Amino acid sequence: MSGPSGDLELAEGLAREAGRLLSARYGEPVEGLRSKSSGTDMVSEADNEAERAVARGLASARPDDGVLGEEGTSSGGSSGRRWIVDPLDGTTNFLYGIPAWSVSIALEDGQGLLVAVVHSPCLNETYTAERGAGCRLNGAAVRVRPPAPLSAALVATGFAYGADQRAAQVETLRRVLPRVRDVRRAGSAALDLAWVAAGRLDGYWEMGISPWDWAGGALLVTEAGGAIRVLDGDPPGLLAATPALMEPLAGLVAG
Ligand code: IPD
Ligand code: CA
């Protein structure tokens, strides 16, 4: 369902436009490759071009709204609303020819997340959600999985780009892996969250992810009947799960 505002249509249109630009570069020689926060954190002209296209579209259609983008777009706006954009979530996968990458666009207002789109060109999947109106995959309503005990839970996680953070993440993984059905590390936080929403995973956690990684996916999860929790830490993390799994998984992840 779509509200009267057109915000969801705008977000979906821009995610598809970014997806087309990215798809044209996918598998082609990489331009403008450089590293960001660490040697393992890469960005290329593909990420930047996709973000420019989304930022241009938002500036023209919603000039009063703020925008925060992973590749540097940052404007405050005057409307009290802010778009949060990850133009290419799963940059490493993209650069290595692994199809698990996505475009994530979310809109928040004074009451929280309002609209979300996670678009996966390679998988031909577009996840959409609007506050109070449920979550959809290619237009069909989706829900989180039915309750499962920890021992039967398929969960996902992700790793940060900093070596110290990764060392701490291994300790958490050491605790979780023996207690669950299995752990996946697909490489796109937005898709991990979309897959919790669509009932493909029972849960997902990651320490240290940024708002552009999780904003879109978090609304998908809650609108699909799942639960979201911010995890204490420096930097903090995010846990998404079916409602029944939230407490046991949170306890396990926290140690
Ligand atoms: C990364 C992916 C990855 C997650 C990292 C993120 P990027 O985003 O979402 O799955 O584990 O924490 O930074 O760098 O590909 O946009
Ligand atoms: Ca990202």
Short mmCIF file of C-alpha atoms and ligand atoms in Angstrom, two decimals:
data_model
loop_
_atom_site.label_atom_id
_atom_site.label_comp_id
_atom_site.label_asym_id
_atom_site.label_seq_id
_atom_site.Cartn_x
_atom_site.Cartn_y
_atom_site.Cartn_z
CA MET A 1 0.00 0.00 0.00
CA SER A 2 1.18 3.49 -0.63
CA GLY A 3 0.26 6.65 1.24
CA PRO A 4 -0.94 9.82 -0.42
CA SER A 5 2.40 11.60 0.00
CA GLY A 6 4.22 9.91 -2.86
CA ASP A 7 7.30 9.50 -0.66
CA LEU A 8 7.44 5.74 -1.19
CA GLU A 9 7.08 6.09 -4.97
CA LEU A 10 9.84 8.69 -4.96
CA ALA A 11 12.14 6.46 -2.90
CA GLU A 12 11.44 3.43 -5.08
CA GLY A 13 11.98 5.37 -8.30
CA LEU A 14 15.31 6.73 -7.07
CA ALA A 15 16.44 3.32 -5.78
CA ARG A 16 15.68 1.84 -9.21
CA GLU A 17 17.54 4.66 -10.95
CA ALA A 18 20.59 4.08 -8.73
CA GLY A 19 20.21 0.34 -9.38
CA ARG A 20 20.31 0.92 -13.15
CA LEU A 21 23.46 3.04 -12.88
CA LEU A 22 25.12 0.42 -10.68
CA SER A 23 24.06 -2.47 -12.92
CA ALA A 24 25.67 -0.73 -15.91
CA ARG A 25 29.00 -0.75 -14.03
CA TYR A 26 28.66 -4.19 -12.39
CA GLY A 27 31.24 -6.60 -13.83
CA GLU A 28 32.97 -3.82 -15.79
CA PRO A 29 36.48 -2.50 -15.06
CA VAL A 30 36.36 -0.53 -11.79
CA GLU A 31 36.81 3.25 -11.93
CA GLY A 32 37.96 5.50 -9.10
CA LEU A 33 38.71 2.78 -6.57
CA ARG A 34 40.03 4.02 -3.22
CA SER A 35 39.84 3.01 0.43
CA LYS A 36 37.93 4.92 3.11
CA SER A 37 37.95 4.21 6.86
CA SER A 38 40.54 1.43 6.53
CA GLY A 39 42.34 -0.50 3.79
CA THR A 40 39.47 -3.01 3.70
CA ASP A 41 36.74 -0.36 3.31
CA MET A 42 36.47 0.36 -0.41
CA VAL A 43 34.53 2.83 -2.53
CA SER A 44 34.49 3.44 -6.27
CA GLU A 45 32.91 5.80 -8.78
CA ALA A 46 29.90 3.43 -8.83
CA ASP A 47 28.99 4.30 -5.21
CA ASN A 48 29.52 8.01 -5.83
CA GLU A 49 27.58 8.17 -9.09
CA ALA A 50 24.63 6.32 -7.54
CA GLU A 51 24.60 8.64 -4.52
CA ARG A 52 24.77 11.74 -6.73
CA ALA A 53 21.73 10.53 -8.70
CA VAL A 54 19.68 9.90 -5.55
CA ALA A 55 20.74 13.19 -3.95
CA ARG A 56 19.86 15.08 -7.15
CA GLY A 57 16.42 13.46 -7.27
CA LEU A 58 15.72 14.26 -3.62
CA ALA A 59 16.93 17.86 -3.93
CA SER A 60 14.59 18.40 -6.85
CA ALA A 61 11.51 16.59 -5.49
CA ARG A 62 11.86 17.36 -1.75
CA PRO A 63 14.02 20.51 -1.48
CA ASP A 64 13.07 21.14 2.18
CA ASP A 65 14.06 17.69 3.45
CA GLY A 66 17.47 16.83 4.90
CA VAL A 67 19.62 14.10 3.36
CA LEU A 68 22.33 11.88 4.85
CA GLY A 69 24.26 9.67 2.41
CA GLU A 70 27.07 7.20 3.01
CA GLU A 71 29.31 8.86 0.43
CA GLY A 72 29.15 12.32 1.96
CA THR A 73 25.80 13.88 1.14
CA SER A 74 24.73 15.83 4.21
CA SER A 75 22.11 18.56 4.34
CA GLY A 76 19.98 19.59 7.29
CA GLY A 77 16.76 20.70 5.58
CA SER A 78 13.97 22.69 7.19
CA SER A 79 11.05 20.24 7.12
CA GLY A 80 12.02 18.05 10.09
CA ARG A 81 12.29 15.09 7.70
CA ARG A 82 15.51 13.37 6.62
CA TRP A 83 16.35 10.86 3.90
CA ILE A 84 19.02 8.29 4.76
CA VAL A 85 20.75 6.80 1.72
CA ASP A 86 23.15 3.93 1.17
CA PRO A 87 23.68 4.13 -2.59
CA LEU A 88 25.49 0.77 -2.68
CA ASP A 89 25.30 -1.48 0.36
CA GLY A 90 27.63 -4.40 -0.18
CA THR A 91 30.38 -2.53 -2.00
CA THR A 92 32.85 -5.38 -1.53
CA ASN A 93 30.43 -7.89 -3.06
CA PHE A 94 29.78 -5.49 -5.96
CA LEU A 95 33.50 -5.13 -6.67
CA TYR A 96 34.07 -8.89 -6.54
CA GLY A 97 31.08 -9.81 -8.74
CA ILE A 98 29.01 -11.28 -5.90
CA PRO A 99 25.34 -10.40 -6.44
CA ALA A 100 24.40 -9.62 -2.80
CA TRP A 101 24.41 -5.82 -3.00
CA SER A 102 21.59 -3.33 -2.77
CA VAL A 103 20.45 0.28 -2.73
CA SER A 104 18.83 1.42 0.52
CA ILE A 105 16.74 4.59 0.90
CA ALA A 106 14.81 5.51 4.04
CA LEU A 107 12.87 8.56 5.17
CA GLU A 108 12.49 9.53 8.83
CA ASP A 109 10.34 12.22 10.42
CA GLY A 110 9.76 13.36 14.01
CA GLN A 111 8.11 10.03 14.87
CA GLY A 112 10.76 7.72 13.43
CA LEU A 113 11.16 5.86 10.16
CA LEU A 114 8.36 6.55 7.69
CA VAL A 115 9.30 5.00 4.34
CA ALA A 116 11.90 2.43 3.25
CA VAL A 117 13.12 0.80 0.05
CA VAL A 118 15.84 -1.84 -0.30
CA HIS A 119 16.40 -2.67 -3.95
CA SER A 120 18.49 -5.59 -5.22
CA PRO A 121 18.97 -5.40 -9.01
CA CYS A 122 20.78 -8.75 -9.30
CA LEU A 123 18.15 -10.66 -7.37
CA ASN A 124 15.34 -8.68 -9.02
CA GLU A 125 13.92 -7.96 -5.58
CA THR A 126 12.55 -4.67 -4.28
CA TYR A 127 11.48 -4.46 -0.65
CA THR A 128 9.24 -1.57 0.38
CA ALA A 129 7.63 -0.45 3.61
CA GLU A 130 5.67 2.50 4.86
CA ARG A 131 4.96 3.06 8.56
CA GLY A 132 1.78 1.24 9.55
CA ALA A 133 1.23 -0.27 6.10
CA GLY A 134 3.29 -3.48 6.23
CA CYS A 135 6.27 -4.70 4.24
CA ARG A 136 6.25 -5.86 0.63
CA LEU A 137 8.59 -7.78 -1.65
CA ASN A 138 7.96 -6.95 -5.31
CA GLY A 139 4.50 -5.79 -4.26
CA ALA A 140 3.47 -8.88 -2.25
CA ALA A 141 3.10 -8.68 1.54
CA VAL A 142 5.80 -10.49 3.54
CA ARG A 143 6.10 -11.44 7.23
CA VAL A 144 8.90 -12.58 9.51
CA ARG A 145 9.30 -16.30 10.24
CA PRO A 146 7.20 -18.10 12.84
CA PRO A 147 8.81 -18.50 16.31
CA ALA A 148 11.80 -20.84 16.52
CA PRO A 149 14.09 -21.71 19.41
CA LEU A 150 17.69 -20.50 19.29
CA SER A 151 18.88 -23.97 18.35
CA ALA A 152 16.76 -23.86 15.18
CA ALA A 153 17.47 -20.23 14.28
CA LEU A 154 19.25 -19.22 11.08
CA VAL A 155 20.88 -15.88 11.85
CA ALA A 156 23.13 -13.47 9.99
CA THR A 157 25.79 -11.03 10.99
CA GLY A 158 28.29 -8.65 9.46
CA PHE A 159 31.79 -7.45 10.19
CA ALA A 160 33.18 -3.94 10.52
CA TYR A 161 36.17 -2.67 8.55
CA GLY A 162 38.42 -1.96 11.58
CA ALA A 163 40.76 -4.73 12.79
CA ASP A 164 40.03 -4.16 16.52
CA GLN A 165 36.28 -4.21 15.95
CA ARG A 166 36.64 -7.40 13.92
CA ALA A 167 38.58 -9.08 16.72
CA ALA A 168 35.73 -8.29 19.14
CA GLN A 169 33.15 -9.51 16.61
CA VAL A 170 34.92 -12.88 16.41
CA GLU A 171 34.42 -13.31 20.16
CA THR A 172 30.67 -12.77 19.78
CA LEU A 173 30.56 -15.18 16.86
CA ARG A 174 32.39 -17.77 18.94
CA ARG A 175 29.54 -17.53 21.46
CA VAL A 176 26.65 -17.53 18.98
CA LEU A 177 27.66 -20.11 16.36
CA PRO A 178 27.55 -23.24 18.57
CA ARG A 179 24.08 -22.29 19.85
CA VAL A 180 22.14 -21.64 16.61
CA ARG A 181 21.28 -23.58 13.45
CA ASP A 182 23.83 -21.60 11.45
CA VAL A 183 25.23 -18.14 10.75
CA ARG A 184 25.29 -16.32 7.39
CA ARG A 185 27.49 -13.36 6.40
CA ALA A 186 26.07 -12.15 3.09
CA GLY A 187 27.83 -8.77 2.99
CA SER A 188 24.95 -6.28 2.74
CA ALA A 189 23.36 -5.23 6.02
CA ALA A 190 20.33 -3.83 4.17
CA LEU A 191 19.73 -7.22 2.53
CA ASP A 192 20.30 -9.07 5.82
CA LEU A 193 17.51 -6.99 7.34
CA ALA A 194 15.29 -7.40 4.28
CA TRP A 195 15.75 -11.16 4.57
CA VAL A 196 14.69 -11.10 8.22
CA ALA A 197 11.59 -9.17 7.08
CA ALA A 198 10.86 -11.68 4.31
CA GLY A 199 11.17 -14.70 6.64
CA ARG A 200 14.43 -16.02 5.20
CA LEU A 201 16.38 -15.44 8.40
CA ASP A 202 15.30 -15.61 12.04
CA GLY A 203 17.60 -12.79 13.08
CA TYR A 204 20.57 -10.55 12.32
CA TRP A 205 22.99 -8.61 14.49
CA GLU A 206 25.97 -6.41 13.83
CA MET A 207 27.99 -4.09 16.01
CA GLY A 208 29.14 -0.75 14.66
CA ILE A 209 26.92 -0.38 11.62
CA SER A 210 26.03 3.10 10.42
CA PRO A 211 22.52 4.59 9.99
CA TRP A 212 22.68 4.27 6.19
CA ASP A 213 23.35 0.52 6.55
CA TRP A 214 20.29 -0.17 8.69
CA ALA A 215 17.69 2.63 8.39
CA GLY A 216 15.81 1.16 5.41
CA GLY A 217 16.05 -2.45 6.57
CA ALA A 218 14.91 -1.67 10.11
CA LEU A 219 11.54 -0.35 8.92
CA LEU A 220 11.13 -3.41 6.68
CA VAL A 221 11.62 -5.65 9.72
CA THR A 222 9.20 -3.87 12.06
CA GLU A 223 6.56 -3.56 9.33
CA ALA A 224 6.92 -7.31 8.68
CA GLY A 225 6.16 -8.05 12.34
CA GLY A 226 9.75 -8.31 13.56
CA ALA A 227 11.59 -6.56 16.36
CA ILE A 228 14.57 -4.20 16.30
CA ARG A 229 16.89 -3.29 19.18
CA VAL A 230 19.87 -0.98 19.37
CA LEU A 231 22.76 -2.77 21.11
CA ASP A 232 24.93 -0.88 23.59
CA GLY A 233 28.50 -0.47 22.52
CA ASP A 234 31.01 2.01 21.23
CA PRO A 235 29.99 2.25 18.46
CA PRO A 236 26.52 0.75 19.10
CA GLY A 237 25.05 -2.08 17.09
CA LEU A 238 21.71 -3.38 15.85
CA LEU A 239 19.78 -6.58 16.45
CA ALA A 240 16.77 -7.63 14.37
CA ALA A 241 14.77 -10.77 15.08
CA THR A 242 11.40 -12.41 15.18
CA PRO A 243 9.68 -11.24 18.37
CA ALA A 244 10.14 -14.62 20.08
CA LEU A 245 13.84 -14.74 19.32
CA MET A 246 14.68 -11.18 20.41
CA GLU A 247 15.36 -11.87 24.11
CA PRO A 248 17.33 -15.11 23.71
CA LEU A 249 19.41 -13.75 20.83
CA ALA A 250 20.04 -10.44 22.58
CA GLY A 251 21.26 -12.31 25.67
CA LEU A 252 23.57 -14.51 23.60
CA VAL A 253 25.01 -11.62 21.57
CA ALA A 254 25.57 -9.51 24.69
CA GLY A 255 27.37 -12.41 26.39
C1 IPD B 1 28.76 -2.78 4.66
C2 IPD B 1 27.82 -3.94 4.48
C3 IPD B 1 28.29 -5.11 5.31
C4 IPD B 1 28.40 -4.75 6.77
C5 IPD B 1 29.32 -3.55 6.94
C6 IPD B 1 28.81 -2.39 6.13
P1 IPD B 1 29.09 -1.11 2.61
O1 IPD B 1 28.30 -1.64 3.93
O2 IPD B 1 26.51 -3.59 4.87
O3 IPD B 1 27.40 -6.21 5.22
O4 IPD B 1 28.91 -5.86 7.47
O5 IPD B 1 29.32 -3.18 8.32
O6 IPD B 1 29.68 -1.28 6.27
O7 IPD B 1 30.43 -0.66 3.08
O8 IPD B 1 29.16 -2.23 1.67
O9 IPD B 1 28.22 0.01 2.15
CA CA B 2 26.54 0.22 3.68
#
